[in-house]
């Protein structure tokens, strides 16, 4: 428990009252005329086709800069956890590589970073075929050593996230804001996410499992002390953790980092940032 005490973030919670979810719902209702159902041939609200539409950030430079700043702060938080520093470097890298995306999204929620997106027109299947064929005719064959591997979708173009994937991120942010999570609660949630003993390849499994248990215990004690009238709050905060499982790390990388630095190997970038003094 002494270790958990050292890992706790300083007090000074910032409380906000968010109406984002209400705004999104009101815009949904305003989009369809009152008293009218979907017209014939029009996709219904439950149609999965809408969730597959590709979207992009409305202001990628602004959003990507904010996400980059959150990533730096997130890794600084991780580096300042004494229990984490006691782990071997390969164990540290394994933990960070597995949880950087959920930690980043938690940081976005804590810093109240709003995502504004727009639909992006994707080329049709025929256009893709013709473009790929044209590139194949113009480019001479290259050996394995001539090209440089990159991460991303086929053809070298960006893989734009779908509307459903973005909605999962927005839904998570709205859930966090509706709970008005404090600074300490965010710290304990991050500790629970960071110290995941179920990752394959870990050697210090029991030690990491103990750290996760301490983070959960510290969160529970804090909630019982500060929110005595809300017996369900601890369970609600654990629901927040469960929502993180639906967020794809590749989507986060494509959404926030590819627009400003292109195809990126997140493992290499995380290693460089983790070894640097942020």
XYZ file of N, CA, C and O in Angstrom, residues 57-202:
584
model
N -10.948 14.018 -38.940
C -11.019 15.148 -38.027
C -11.314 16.422 -38.801
O -10.754 16.650 -39.877
N -12.173 17.263 -38.241
C -12.497 18.525 -38.907
C -11.273 19.453 -38.913
O -10.989 20.120 -39.896
N -10.572 19.509 -37.798
C -9.357 20.333 -37.692
C -8.213 19.442 -37.224
O -7.868 19.421 -36.034
N -7.613 18.676 -38.149
C -6.617 17.676 -37.735
C -5.408 18.276 -37.029
O -4.885 17.687 -36.081
N -4.944 19.450 -37.463
C -3.761 20.032 -36.831
C -4.021 20.345 -35.366
O -3.183 20.076 -34.493
N -5.205 20.893 -35.070
C -5.538 21.254 -33.694
C -5.706 20.008 -32.835
O -5.133 19.894 -31.737
N -6.497 19.035 -33.337
C -6.769 17.823 -32.564
C -5.508 16.981 -32.379
O -5.264 16.432 -31.295
N -4.703 16.884 -33.426
C -3.482 16.072 -33.340
C -2.465 16.703 -32.392
O -1.756 15.998 -31.668
N -2.406 18.026 -32.401
C -1.495 18.705 -31.470
C -1.937 18.462 -30.033
O -1.109 18.208 -29.153
N -3.249 18.523 -29.795
C -3.764 18.268 -28.450
C -3.489 16.832 -28.021
O -3.087 16.564 -26.881
N -3.693 15.866 -28.947
C -3.451 14.455 -28.623
C -1.971 14.203 -28.362
O -1.616 13.415 -27.470
N -1.093 14.851 -29.121
C 0.347 14.684 -28.907
C 0.746 15.200 -27.532
O 1.563 14.587 -26.835
N 0.177 16.344 -27.141
C 0.472 16.888 -25.816
C -0.031 15.944 -24.720
O 0.650 15.755 -23.697
N -1.198 15.347 -24.932
C -1.742 14.398 -23.949
C -0.852 13.160 -23.862
O -0.617 12.628 -22.771
N -0.333 12.692 -25.010
C 0.546 11.519 -24.997
C 1.815 11.803 -24.207
O 2.270 10.955 -23.423
N 2.383 13.000 -24.385
C 3.586 13.365 -23.630
C 3.284 13.394 -22.134
O 4.052 12.856 -21.318
N 2.173 14.003 -21.764
C 1.798 14.060 -20.347
C 1.522 12.666 -19.783
O 1.839 12.373 -18.629
N 0.927 11.804 -20.623
C 0.624 10.439 -20.187
C 1.899 9.664 -19.886
O 2.021 8.998 -18.845
N 2.880 9.758 -20.797
C 4.135 9.033 -20.578
C 4.929 9.650 -19.432
O 5.655 8.943 -18.723
N 4.785 10.967 -19.234
C 5.432 11.599 -18.079
C 4.819 11.068 -16.778
O 5.528 10.810 -15.801
N 3.494 10.907 -16.787
C 2.811 10.337 -15.627
C 3.336 8.928 -15.346
O 3.625 8.569 -14.190
N 3.449 8.125 -16.406
C 3.926 6.747 -16.251
C 5.348 6.735 -15.704
O 5.675 5.957 -14.791
N 6.211 7.600 -16.246
C 7.606 7.636 -15.801
C 7.738 8.049 -14.340
O 8.696 7.661 -13.674
N 6.786 8.827 -13.854
C 6.864 9.326 -12.485
C 6.239 8.372 -11.468
O 6.203 8.697 -10.276
N 5.738 7.236 -11.925
C 5.199 6.237 -10.993
C 6.367 5.388 -10.486
O 6.969 4.635 -11.261
N 6.732 5.510 -9.212
C 7.900 4.771 -8.706
C 7.796 3.266 -8.923
O 8.802 2.607 -9.235
N 6.618 2.716 -8.732
C 6.447 1.268 -8.906
C 6.781 0.845 -10.335
O 7.319 -0.246 -10.562
N 6.442 1.685 -11.293
C 6.720 1.375 -12.694
C 8.221 1.405 -12.948
O 8.753 0.559 -13.679
N 8.916 2.361 -12.356
C 10.354 2.491 -12.572
C 11.136 1.316 -11.994
O 12.261 1.045 -12.421
N 10.550 0.615 -11.029
C 11.232 -0.534 -10.436
C 11.208 -1.765 -11.340
O 11.935 -2.723 -11.097
N 10.381 -1.732 -12.384
C 10.291 -2.866 -13.307
C 11.456 -2.854 -14.292
O 11.998 -1.791 -14.623
N 11.862 -4.012 -14.807
C 12.871 -4.053 -15.876
C 12.366 -3.310 -17.115
O 11.152 -3.195 -17.339
N 13.297 -2.800 -17.921
C 12.925 -1.973 -19.068
C 12.038 -2.724 -20.054
O 11.075 -2.162 -20.588
N 12.334 -4.006 -20.302
C 11.511 -4.754 -21.254
C 10.084 -4.936 -20.735
O 9.132 -4.944 -21.521
N 9.916 -5.047 -19.408
C 8.579 -5.133 -18.836
C 7.854 -3.786 -18.972
O 6.653 -3.742 -19.262
N 8.593 -2.701 -18.774
C 8.009 -1.372 -18.937
C 7.500 -1.177 -20.360
O 6.378 -0.693 -20.581
N 8.321 -1.557 -21.326
C 7.941 -1.388 -22.736
C 6.721 -2.233 -23.074
O 5.826 -1.777 -23.794
N 6.685 -3.442 -22.561
C 5.552 -4.330 -22.835
C 4.252 -3.730 -22.290
O 3.208 -3.749 -22.968
N 4.316 -3.180 -21.103
C 3.124 -2.574 -20.506
C 2.681 -1.337 -21.290
O 1.499 -1.169 -21.599
N 3.629 -0.473 -21.629
C 3.285 0.775 -22.320
C 2.760 0.502 -23.717
O 1.791 1.132 -24.172
N 3.367 -0.430 -24.423
C 2.913 -0.730 -25.784
C 1.495 -1.287 -25.795
O 0.758 -1.109 -26.760
N 1.118 -1.960 -24.734
C -0.213 -2.564 -24.700
C -1.290 -1.589 -24.245
O -2.470 -1.794 -24.519
N -0.903 -0.538 -23.527
C -1.930 0.306 -22.912
C -1.827 1.781 -23.278
O -2.571 2.601 -22.740
N -0.935 2.155 -24.216
C -0.777 3.583 -24.512
C -2.065 4.191 -25.048
O -2.395 5.340 -24.723
N -2.818 3.419 -25.858
C -4.044 3.970 -26.454
C -5.129 4.228 -25.406
O -5.683 5.329 -25.356
N -5.478 3.252 -24.535
C -6.468 3.564 -23.501
C -6.003 4.643 -22.533
O -6.816 5.455 -22.080
N -4.706 4.691 -22.232
C -4.206 5.765 -21.379
C -4.355 7.114 -22.062
O -4.696 8.117 -21.420
N -4.109 7.134 -23.376
C -4.254 8.388 -24.123
C -5.705 8.864 -24.118
O -5.989 10.055 -23.916
N -6.636 7.943 -24.326
C -8.050 8.323 -24.350
C -8.497 8.797 -22.973
O -9.296 9.739 -22.855
N -7.991 8.169 -21.919
C -8.270 8.665 -20.569
C -7.736 10.084 -20.399
O -8.382 10.943 -19.786
N -6.553 10.334 -20.966
C -5.980 11.673 -20.900
C -6.792 12.685 -21.692
O -6.945 13.843 -21.275
N -7.318 12.268 -22.839
C -8.182 13.152 -23.622
C -9.430 13.527 -22.830
O -9.892 14.669 -22.866
N -9.980 12.546 -22.113
C -11.152 12.819 -21.282
C -10.796 13.767 -20.147
O -11.539 14.710 -19.851
N -9.652 13.534 -19.517
C -9.246 14.368 -18.389
C -9.000 15.816 -18.828
O -9.350 16.752 -18.115
N -8.413 15.996 -20.014
C -8.145 17.339 -20.536
C -9.317 17.907 -21.325
O -9.209 18.986 -21.893
N -10.409 17.138 -21.398
C -11.639 17.578 -22.060
C -11.377 18.015 -23.510
O -11.739 19.113 -23.934
N -10.733 17.128 -24.245
C -10.468 17.356 -25.668
C -11.675 16.869 -26.466
O -11.992 15.678 -26.463
N -12.362 17.781 -27.144
C -13.547 17.437 -27.929
C -13.125 17.073 -29.351
O -12.224 17.697 -29.921
N -13.786 16.070 -29.921
C -13.488 15.615 -31.276
C -14.578 16.085 -32.230
O -15.744 15.733 -32.048
N -14.192 16.879 -33.201
C -15.111 17.297 -34.253
C -14.688 16.596 -35.537
O -13.553 16.731 -35.986
N -15.607 15.840 -36.115
C -15.281 15.042 -37.291
C -16.199 15.394 -38.455
O -17.269 15.963 -38.271
N -15.741 15.044 -39.648
C -16.529 15.231 -40.866
C -16.463 13.945 -41.672
O -15.482 13.189 -41.588
N -17.509 13.695 -42.435
C -17.491 12.529 -43.323
C -16.465 12.738 -44.418
O -16.273 13.836 -44.911
N -15.797 11.665 -44.780
C -14.783 11.730 -45.818
C -15.198 10.839 -46.974
O -15.527 9.665 -46.784
N -15.204 11.429 -48.186
C -15.593 10.663 -49.368
C -14.458 9.730 -49.760
O -13.351 10.177 -50.069
N -14.727 8.451 -49.714
C -13.720 7.471 -50.098
C -13.887 7.092 -51.558
O -15.009 7.108 -52.087
N -12.800 6.763 -52.264
C -12.927 6.341 -53.656
C -13.713 5.051 -53.774
O -13.695 4.204 -52.877
N -14.430 4.915 -54.882
C -15.206 3.703 -55.111
C -14.271 2.531 -55.379
O -13.067 2.700 -55.592
N -14.842 1.330 -55.397
C -14.043 0.141 -55.656
C -13.399 0.207 -57.029
O -12.232 -0.155 -57.204
N -14.140 0.714 -58.035
C -13.595 0.836 -59.389
C -12.426 1.803 -59.404
O -11.400 1.539 -60.049
N -12.558 2.936 -58.695
C -11.463 3.901 -58.646
C -10.229 3.302 -57.997
O -9.101 3.538 -58.457
N -10.433 2.496 -56.950
C -9.283 1.866 -56.301
C -8.572 0.905 -57.243
O -7.339 0.851 -57.303
N -9.377 0.117 -57.974
C -8.789 -0.858 -58.903
C -7.995 -0.152 -59.982
O -6.853 -0.521 -60.298
N -8.586 0.896 -60.578
C -7.917 1.630 -61.649
C -6.663 2.329 -61.137
O -5.632 2.335 -61.818
N -6.732 2.910 -59.943
C -5.574 3.605 -59.382
C -4.444 2.632 -59.091
O -3.278 2.894 -59.399
N -4.795 1.486 -58.515
C -3.776 0.486 -58.205
C -3.133 -0.044 -59.477
O -1.913 -0.221 -59.557
N -3.965 -0.281 -60.528
C -3.438 -0.788 -61.788
C -2.521 0.242 -62.431
O -1.463 -0.084 -62.957
N -2.926 1.530 -62.387
C -2.119 2.582 -62.994
C -0.773 2.708 -62.276
O 0.269 2.870 -62.901
N -0.793 2.617 -60.940
C 0.450 2.700 -60.189
C 1.356 1.519 -60.494
O 2.576 1.658 -60.582
N 0.751 0.348 -60.700
C 1.543 -0.831 -61.021
C 2.189 -0.734 -62.387
O 3.294 -1.236 -62.605
N 1.499 -0.083 -63.335
C 2.064 0.070 -64.672
C 3.178 1.105 -64.703
O 4.147 0.978 -65.439
N 3.059 2.147 -63.872
C 4.040 3.221 -63.908
C 5.263 2.930 -63.061
O 6.356 3.394 -63.359
N 5.114 2.161 -62.006
C 6.225 1.893 -61.098
C 6.925 0.603 -61.483
O 6.286 -0.432 -61.627
N 8.253 0.633 -61.652
C 9.001 -0.598 -61.937
C 9.010 -1.492 -60.722
O 8.890 -1.019 -59.583
N 9.127 -2.805 -60.937
C 9.165 -3.735 -59.797
C 10.350 -3.450 -58.908
O 11.438 -3.132 -59.384
N 10.151 -3.582 -57.615
C 11.212 -3.306 -56.659
C 11.416 -4.515 -55.763
O 10.482 -5.208 -55.406
N 12.653 -4.741 -55.391
C 12.981 -5.846 -54.509
C 12.617 -5.528 -53.088
O 12.287 -4.389 -52.751
N 12.704 -6.506 -52.228
C 12.348 -6.301 -50.824
C 13.195 -5.230 -50.163
O 12.733 -4.523 -49.292
N 14.466 -5.116 -50.589
C 15.348 -4.149 -49.940
C 15.144 -2.742 -50.474
O 15.592 -1.768 -49.891
N 14.496 -2.618 -51.654
C 14.377 -1.303 -52.267
C 13.328 -0.466 -51.577
O 13.431 0.748 -51.509
N 12.287 -1.100 -51.099
C 11.202 -0.351 -50.463
C 11.376 -0.311 -48.958
O 12.122 -1.080 -48.373
N 10.680 0.621 -48.379
C 10.718 0.749 -46.920
C 9.351 0.432 -46.360
O 8.370 1.024 -46.788
N 9.233 -0.518 -45.467
C 7.909 -0.879 -44.959
C 7.276 0.277 -44.221
O 7.954 1.058 -43.556
N 5.954 0.368 -44.333
C 5.235 1.386 -43.601
C 3.984 0.775 -43.028
O 3.514 -0.246 -43.463
N 3.438 1.468 -42.051
C 2.246 0.985 -41.372
C 1.057 1.730 -41.920
O 1.093 2.927 -42.117
N -0.045 1.022 -42.117
C -1.248 1.674 -42.620
C -2.019 0.736 -43.492
O -1.756 -0.459 -43.573
N -2.988 1.268 -44.201
C -3.825 0.451 -45.049
C -3.130 0.138 -46.340
O -2.104 0.691 -46.692
N -3.702 -0.752 -47.121
C -3.114 -1.150 -48.369
C -3.005 0.001 -49.338
O -3.803 0.915 -49.376
N -1.974 -0.020 -50.177
C -1.775 1.023 -51.154
C -1.089 2.239 -50.598
O -0.856 3.204 -51.300
N -0.746 2.259 -49.330
C -0.009 3.369 -48.761
C -0.887 4.515 -48.314
O -0.402 5.463 -47.739
N -2.168 4.475 -48.596
C -3.051 5.556 -48.200
C -3.511 5.385 -46.770
O -3.432 4.315 -46.192
N -3.996 6.476 -46.171
C -4.457 6.385 -44.796
C -5.732 5.565 -44.674
O -6.589 5.607 -45.545
N -5.833 4.832 -43.607
C -7.053 4.073 -43.323
C -7.911 4.927 -42.409
O -7.683 5.003 -41.204
N -8.886 5.620 -42.997
C -9.723 6.508 -42.204
C -10.607 5.698 -41.269
O -11.187 4.694 -41.663
N -10.727 6.131 -40.022
C -11.600 5.423 -39.084
C -13.050 5.507 -39.527
O -13.457 6.443 -40.219
N -13.837 4.533 -39.118
C -15.255 4.535 -39.441
C -16.018 5.383 -38.434
O -15.522 5.699 -37.351
N -17.255 5.735 -38.801
C -18.092 6.518 -37.896
C -18.350 5.751 -36.600
O -18.413 6.345 -35.518
N -18.482 4.432 -36.694
C -18.702 3.620 -35.502
C -17.511 3.642 -34.559
O -17.669 3.703 -33.340
N -16.301 3.591 -35.124
C -15.095 3.629 -34.296
C -14.946 4.982 -33.596
O -14.558 5.058 -32.427
N -15.254 6.053 -34.334
C -15.182 7.380 -33.729
C -16.255 7.546 -32.663
O -16.021 8.141 -31.607
N -17.439 7.000 -32.920
C -18.523 7.114 -31.950
C -18.176 6.391 -30.656
O -18.585 6.811 -29.571
N -17.411 5.304 -30.739
C -16.982 4.601 -29.531
C -16.085 5.494 -28.680
O -16.202 5.516 -27.448
N -15.203 6.258 -29.335
C -14.333 7.181 -28.604
C -15.150 8.317 -28.006
O -14.993 8.668 -26.829
N -16.054 8.891 -28.808
C -16.887 9.985 -28.310
C -17.786 9.519 -27.167
O -17.997 10.250 -26.190
N -18.307 8.314 -27.289
C -19.149 7.781 -26.225
C -18.380 7.602 -24.932
O -18.899 7.859 -23.842
N -17.124 7.169 -25.055
C -16.292 7.016 -23.862
C -16.038 8.372 -23.212
O -16.137 8.511 -21.984
N -15.684 9.377 -24.027
C -15.429 10.715 -23.483
C -16.668 11.257 -22.781
O -16.587 11.820 -21.676
N -17.827 11.086 -23.421
C -19.077 11.580 -22.834
C -19.369 10.884 -21.506
O -19.858 11.515 -20.560
N -19.062 9.587 -21.429
C -19.287 8.834 -20.187
C -18.406 9.379 -19.070
O -18.871 9.575 -17.931
N -17.153 9.645 -19.382
C -16.235 10.187 -18.373
C -16.712 11.553 -17.892
O -16.710 11.841 -16.690
N -17.113 12.392 -18.835
C -17.536 13.745 -18.462
C -18.831 13.723 -17.663
O -19.033 14.554 -16.790
N -19.699 12.787 -17.976
C -20.957 12.710 -17.231
C -20.723 12.286 -15.788
O -21.492 12.646 -14.887
N -19.646 11.539 -15.535
C -19.317 11.105 -14.170
C -18.522 12.148 -13.406
O -18.311 12.003 -12.196
N -18.042 13.186 -14.120
C -17.282 14.254 -13.465
C -16.113 13.667 -12.663
O -15.954 13.912 -11.463
N -15.286 12.883 -13.342
C -14.180 12.164 -12.707
C -13.128 13.149 -12.220
O -12.743 14.070 -12.938
N -12.649 12.946 -11.013
C -11.669 13.850 -10.419
C -10.253 13.466 -10.844
O -10.008 12.403 -11.427
N -9.303 14.340 -10.507
C -7.897 14.100 -10.851
C -7.379 12.812 -10.221
O -6.685 12.016 -10.864
N -7.704 12.600 -8.955
C -7.243 11.384 -8.283
C -7.870 10.136 -8.891
O -7.203 9.106 -9.061
N -9.143 10.214 -9.216
C -9.814 9.061 -9.817
C -9.195 8.724 -11.168
O -9.007 7.540 -11.495
N -8.869 9.738 -11.952
C -8.185 9.475 -13.227
C -6.840 8.789 -12.977
O -6.456 7.874 -13.717
N -6.117 9.219 -11.949
C -4.814 8.618 -11.651
C -4.958 7.142 -11.297
O -4.179 6.295 -11.759
N -5.949 6.813 -10.489
C -6.146 5.412 -10.102
C -6.628 4.571 -11.284
O -6.250 3.402 -11.423
N -7.466 5.155 -12.140
C -7.904 4.445 -13.343
C -6.713 4.161 -14.253
O -6.588 3.064 -14.816
N -5.841 5.141 -14.408
C -4.653 4.944 -15.240
C -3.749 3.865 -14.653
O -3.171 3.056 -15.390
N -3.637 3.847 -13.326
C -2.829 2.805 -12.697
C -3.399 1.421 -12.936
O -2.659 0.461 -13.187
N -4.719 1.320 -12.905
C -5.366 0.027 -13.169
C -5.114 -0.427 -14.598
O -4.880 -1.616 -14.858
N -5.169 0.525 -15.546
C -4.943 0.190 -16.951
C -3.478 -0.152 -17.195
O -3.151 -1.112 -17.909
N -2.581 0.618 -16.610
C -1.140 0.432 -16.832
C -0.658 -0.923 -16.338
O 0.047 -1.638 -17.060
N -1.027 -1.280 -15.130
C -0.517 -2.522 -14.535
C -1.457 -3.681 -14.865
O -2.268 -4.118 -14.040
N -1.309 -4.185 -16.061
C -2.135 -5.289 -16.554
C -1.343 -6.590 -16.472
O -0.436 -6.819 -17.277
N -1.674 -7.462 -15.528
C -0.883 -8.685 -15.350
C -1.194 -9.775 -16.372
O -0.521 -10.813 -16.379
N -2.192 -9.552 -17.216
C -2.625 -10.608 -18.136
C -1.897 -10.583 -19.478
O -2.233 -11.360 -20.376
N -0.926 -9.700 -19.634
C -0.214 -9.620 -20.906
C 0.731 -10.805 -21.074
O 1.487 -11.138 -20.152
N 0.712 -11.453 -22.237
C 1.671 -12.550 -22.464
C 3.096 -12.010 -22.547
O 3.335 -10.947 -23.108
N 4.013 -12.739 -21.954
C 5.414 -12.352 -22.010
C 5.917 -11.659 -20.760
O 7.130 -11.445 -20.614
N 5.021 -11.288 -19.854
C 5.448 -10.637 -18.617
C 6.139 -11.635 -17.692
O 5.723 -12.783 -17.586
